[in-house]
Amino acid sequence: MGLRKHIPNTVTCLNLISGAVAVIMAFQDRLDAALGFIILAAAFDFLDGLTARALNAYSEIGKELDSLSDTVSFGLAPSLILYNYLDGFTTGVHPYVCYFPLILAAFTAVRLAKFNIDTRQSENFLGLPVPASGLCAASLAAFAGHYEHIANTFLANNLTIPIVTIILSALMVSEIPMFSMKLKSMKWKDNAGRFTFLCITIPAAAALLILKIHWTGIVFFIFAFYIIWNASAALFRKLSDK
């Protein structure tokens, strides 16, 4: 296989580097840039699997490297973005509350360890995937940074971000089915849920863009809606089965 087997792992390392840069950006109070690098990490996270499949270059080390990279990019980086964001409030937030989002990093690691030994998650997910959790958390802080009234009203307290942290952490280790964006075909019947989600999300995101909502808010909307969509679908299925 030669050099080819190292290509997916190289892409995975680019995911890790992007996450590390996001951490640096967070401590420089450049939350938009930090979110941008987490988005870049998510792109590399998608491409490493795509590259491995295209080149048939799977390896055990690649699987472990992917999880380690994801822990940094979608666990540590978002939690430090939230830490830095809370630490920026001079009133309303207790200093110790700033450390609460670090729980996200711990639960991200638990989620990835669980995913690696769970053979049921080859096509879709059980629990919130870590890129969605990380992007939702990071975009919340970045978005609020552009709307001072929203931040002071809803986030400058000791409850909101800790509650968001608990919800995201619980969802990551839950058994709630959540669809992935892996498409085996373009047939509607095979991807009805995915296509319906996209048919709603894309026009809604475009409308927010027309309304001049900051792009960080659009990112937050997409991933918050993904969480609500899957949680609602799971609740509906549970009620239907009774």
Short mmCIF file of C-alpha atoms in Angstrom, two decimals:
data_model
loop_
_atom_site.label_atom_id
_atom_site.label_comp_id
_atom_site.label_asym_id
_atom_site.label_seq_id
_atom_site.Cartn_x
_atom_site.Cartn_y
_atom_site.Cartn_z
CA MET A 1 0.00 0.00 0.00
CA GLY A 2 3.01 2.27 0.62
CA LEU A 3 2.41 5.98 0.89
CA ARG A 4 -1.31 5.61 0.20
CA LYS A 5 -2.05 4.17 3.64
CA HIS A 6 -0.74 7.32 5.31
CA ILE A 7 -2.97 9.77 3.42
CA PRO A 8 -6.12 9.32 5.61
CA ASN A 9 -4.00 9.65 8.80
CA THR A 10 -2.44 12.83 7.42
CA VAL A 11 -5.92 14.28 6.91
CA THR A 12 -6.81 13.24 10.46
CA CYS A 13 -3.74 15.07 11.77
CA LEU A 14 -4.94 18.19 9.94
CA ASN A 15 -8.15 17.82 11.96
CA LEU A 16 -6.06 17.76 15.15
CA ILE A 17 -3.98 20.77 14.11
CA SER A 18 -7.14 22.73 13.27
CA GLY A 19 -8.51 21.97 16.72
CA ALA A 20 -5.26 23.06 18.36
CA VAL A 21 -5.34 26.36 16.45
CA ALA A 22 -8.96 26.82 17.59
CA VAL A 23 -7.73 26.59 21.19
CA ILE A 24 -5.13 29.30 20.50
CA MET A 25 -7.76 31.50 18.86
CA ALA A 26 -10.05 31.06 21.88
CA PHE A 27 -7.41 32.37 24.27
CA GLN A 28 -6.80 35.32 21.97
CA ASP A 29 -10.51 36.21 22.24
CA ARG A 30 -10.95 35.53 18.51
CA LEU A 31 -14.05 33.38 18.86
CA ASP A 32 -15.12 33.65 15.22
CA ALA A 33 -11.71 32.40 14.10
CA ALA A 34 -11.85 29.63 16.71
CA LEU A 35 -15.22 28.51 15.37
CA GLY A 36 -13.87 28.69 11.83
CA PHE A 37 -11.03 26.32 12.71
CA ILE A 38 -13.46 23.89 14.34
CA ILE A 39 -15.50 23.93 11.13
CA LEU A 40 -12.26 23.23 9.25
CA ALA A 41 -11.56 20.37 11.65
CA ALA A 42 -15.03 18.97 10.93
CA ALA A 43 -14.29 19.12 7.20
CA PHE A 44 -11.05 17.17 7.72
CA ASP A 45 -12.93 14.72 9.98
CA PHE A 46 -15.35 14.05 7.13
CA LEU A 47 -12.60 13.83 4.52
CA ASP A 48 -10.40 11.37 6.40
CA GLY A 49 -13.17 8.75 6.36
CA LEU A 50 -13.96 9.55 2.73
CA THR A 51 -10.28 9.23 1.82
CA ALA A 52 -9.92 5.95 3.70
CA ARG A 53 -12.89 4.48 1.85
CA ALA A 54 -11.72 5.77 -1.53
CA LEU A 55 -8.20 4.39 -1.07
CA ASN A 56 -9.26 1.31 0.92
CA ALA A 57 -6.69 2.41 3.49
CA TYR A 58 -8.31 1.46 6.79
CA SER A 59 -6.16 0.85 9.85
CA GLU A 60 -6.55 0.42 13.59
CA ILE A 61 -4.15 3.28 14.23
CA GLY A 62 -6.28 5.49 12.00
CA LYS A 63 -9.35 4.72 14.10
CA GLU A 64 -7.58 5.61 17.34
CA LEU A 65 -5.95 8.69 15.85
CA ASP A 66 -9.34 9.91 14.66
CA SER A 67 -10.78 9.67 18.17
CA LEU A 68 -7.82 11.47 19.73
CA SER A 69 -8.09 14.25 17.16
CA ASP A 70 -11.83 14.58 17.66
CA THR A 71 -11.37 14.87 21.43
CA VAL A 72 -9.22 17.95 20.88
CA SER A 73 -11.19 19.54 18.03
CA PHE A 74 -14.74 18.90 19.24
CA GLY A 75 -14.24 18.46 22.98
CA LEU A 76 -11.35 20.49 24.32
CA ALA A 77 -11.54 23.40 21.85
CA PRO A 78 -15.30 24.12 22.26
CA SER A 79 -15.10 23.77 26.05
CA LEU A 80 -12.25 26.29 26.18
CA ILE A 81 -14.16 28.65 23.89
CA LEU A 82 -17.05 28.57 26.37
CA TYR A 83 -14.62 28.94 29.29
CA ASN A 84 -13.02 32.00 27.71
CA TYR A 85 -16.40 33.45 26.81
CA LEU A 86 -17.74 33.13 30.38
CA ASP A 87 -14.48 34.44 31.80
CA GLY A 88 -15.02 37.62 29.80
CA PHE A 89 -18.04 38.66 31.87
CA THR A 90 -17.05 41.05 34.64
CA THR A 91 -20.38 40.64 36.47
CA GLY A 92 -23.11 38.01 36.68
CA VAL A 93 -20.91 34.94 36.34
CA HIS A 94 -19.12 33.30 39.27
CA PRO A 95 -15.44 32.62 38.48
CA TYR A 96 -15.81 28.91 39.18
CA VAL A 97 -18.72 28.59 36.76
CA CYS A 98 -16.29 29.36 33.93
CA TYR A 99 -14.77 25.90 34.44
CA PHE A 100 -18.08 24.09 34.06
CA PRO A 101 -17.88 23.77 30.23
CA LEU A 102 -14.75 21.61 30.62
CA ILE A 103 -17.21 18.79 31.33
CA LEU A 104 -17.83 18.81 27.58
CA ALA A 105 -14.26 17.69 26.95
CA ALA A 106 -14.66 14.76 29.36
CA PHE A 107 -17.97 13.61 27.88
CA THR A 108 -16.59 13.96 24.37
CA ALA A 109 -13.85 11.49 25.29
CA VAL A 110 -16.42 9.13 26.84
CA ARG A 111 -18.63 9.41 23.75
CA LEU A 112 -15.74 8.56 21.42
CA ALA A 113 -14.62 5.62 23.56
CA LYS A 114 -18.19 4.33 23.53
CA PHE A 115 -18.44 4.83 19.77
CA ASN A 116 -15.25 2.85 19.11
CA ILE A 117 -16.59 -0.31 20.75
CA ASP A 118 -20.23 0.03 19.62
CA THR A 119 -20.84 -1.97 16.44
CA ARG A 120 -24.38 -0.58 16.10
CA GLN A 121 -23.20 2.82 14.84
CA SER A 122 -21.77 1.94 11.43
CA GLU A 123 -24.36 3.92 9.42
CA ASN A 124 -26.14 6.21 11.89
CA PHE A 125 -25.43 7.34 15.42
CA LEU A 126 -26.72 6.50 18.87
CA GLY A 127 -26.24 9.70 20.78
CA LEU A 128 -25.11 13.09 19.60
CA PRO A 129 -22.00 12.93 17.37
CA VAL A 130 -19.12 14.96 18.77
CA PRO A 131 -18.72 17.33 15.77
CA ALA A 132 -22.34 18.44 16.16
CA SER A 133 -21.90 18.95 19.91
CA GLY A 134 -18.67 20.88 19.48
CA LEU A 135 -19.98 23.10 16.71
CA CYS A 136 -23.18 23.84 18.60
CA ALA A 137 -21.25 24.87 21.73
CA ALA A 138 -18.62 26.91 19.92
CA SER A 139 -21.10 28.70 17.66
CA LEU A 140 -23.26 29.67 20.66
CA ALA A 141 -20.38 31.63 22.19
CA ALA A 142 -19.23 33.11 18.88
CA PHE A 143 -22.76 34.16 17.91
CA ALA A 144 -23.51 35.73 21.30
CA GLY A 145 -20.30 37.73 21.00
CA HIS A 146 -21.93 39.73 18.17
CA TYR A 147 -25.19 40.43 20.01
CA GLU A 148 -24.48 42.06 23.34
CA HIS A 149 -28.15 42.30 24.33
CA ILE A 150 -28.68 38.55 23.82
CA ALA A 151 -25.49 37.78 25.73
CA ASN A 152 -26.31 40.02 28.69
CA THR A 153 -29.92 38.84 28.84
CA PHE A 154 -29.52 35.09 28.43
CA LEU A 155 -25.89 34.09 28.96
CA ALA A 156 -24.41 36.41 31.59
CA ASN A 157 -25.52 34.21 34.47
CA ASN A 158 -24.55 31.06 36.34
CA LEU A 159 -27.13 28.79 34.72
CA THR A 160 -27.51 29.01 30.93
CA ILE A 161 -24.17 27.72 29.67
CA PRO A 162 -23.89 25.09 32.45
CA ILE A 163 -27.36 23.84 31.42
CA VAL A 164 -26.32 23.77 27.75
CA THR A 165 -23.18 21.87 28.79
CA ILE A 166 -25.22 19.29 30.70
CA ILE A 167 -27.67 18.83 27.80
CA LEU A 168 -24.93 18.37 25.20
CA SER A 169 -22.96 16.03 27.47
CA ALA A 170 -26.03 13.90 28.24
CA LEU A 171 -27.00 13.72 24.56
CA MET A 172 -23.52 12.52 23.56
CA VAL A 173 -23.74 9.44 25.80
CA SER A 174 -27.45 8.85 25.25
CA GLU A 175 -29.07 6.13 23.15
CA ILE A 176 -31.08 8.59 21.03
CA PRO A 177 -30.83 7.64 17.32
CA MET A 178 -29.37 10.45 15.22
CA PHE A 179 -28.85 10.30 11.48
CA SER A 180 -25.48 10.74 9.83
CA MET A 181 -24.98 12.45 6.48
CA LYS A 182 -23.47 9.35 4.87
CA LEU A 183 -25.38 8.74 1.64
CA LYS A 184 -25.22 5.28 0.09
CA SER A 185 -27.52 6.36 -2.73
CA MET A 186 -29.43 9.42 -3.91
CA LYS A 187 -32.81 7.70 -3.67
CA TRP A 188 -35.42 9.54 -1.61
CA LYS A 189 -36.73 6.40 0.06
CA ASP A 190 -33.26 5.55 1.38
CA ASN A 191 -32.63 9.07 2.71
CA ALA A 192 -36.07 10.54 3.40
CA GLY A 193 -35.13 11.91 6.83
CA ARG A 194 -31.83 13.38 5.66
CA PHE A 195 -33.32 15.01 2.56
CA THR A 196 -36.28 16.42 4.50
CA PHE A 197 -33.88 17.92 7.05
CA LEU A 198 -31.83 19.51 4.26
CA CYS A 199 -34.94 20.80 2.47
CA ILE A 200 -35.89 22.68 5.64
CA THR A 201 -32.41 23.70 6.81
CA ILE A 202 -30.99 25.12 3.58
CA PRO A 203 -33.85 27.59 2.86
CA ALA A 204 -34.00 28.56 6.54
CA ALA A 205 -30.24 29.23 6.61
CA ALA A 206 -30.57 31.26 3.40
CA ALA A 207 -33.39 33.30 4.98
CA LEU A 208 -31.21 34.03 8.03
CA LEU A 209 -28.44 35.13 5.71
CA ILE A 210 -30.83 37.48 3.88
CA LEU A 211 -31.90 38.88 7.25
CA LYS A 212 -28.21 39.61 7.87
CA ILE A 213 -27.90 37.31 10.85
CA HIS A 214 -24.19 36.83 11.56
CA TRP A 215 -22.82 33.63 10.03
CA THR A 216 -21.99 32.24 13.47
CA GLY A 217 -25.71 32.36 14.27
CA ILE A 218 -26.48 30.36 11.14
CA VAL A 219 -24.00 27.69 12.23
CA PHE A 220 -25.65 27.59 15.66
CA PHE A 221 -29.11 27.32 14.07
CA ILE A 222 -28.07 24.38 11.86
CA PHE A 223 -26.66 22.27 14.68
CA ALA A 224 -29.26 23.24 17.27
CA PHE A 225 -31.94 22.30 14.73
CA TYR A 226 -30.15 18.99 14.05
CA ILE A 227 -30.34 18.18 17.76
CA ILE A 228 -34.00 19.22 18.09
CA TRP A 229 -34.94 17.34 14.91
CA ASN A 230 -33.43 14.03 16.05
CA ALA A 231 -34.65 14.34 19.65
CA SER A 232 -38.19 15.12 18.44
CA ALA A 233 -38.12 12.22 15.99
CA ALA A 234 -37.00 9.84 18.74
CA LEU A 235 -39.76 11.09 21.06
CA PHE A 236 -42.37 10.72 18.30
CA ARG A 237 -41.26 7.14 17.59
CA LYS A 238 -41.40 6.30 21.30
CA LEU A 239 -44.93 7.70 21.63
CA SER A 240 -46.02 5.89 18.46
CA ASP A 241 -44.80 2.55 19.81
CA LYS A 242 -46.97 2.83 22.92
#
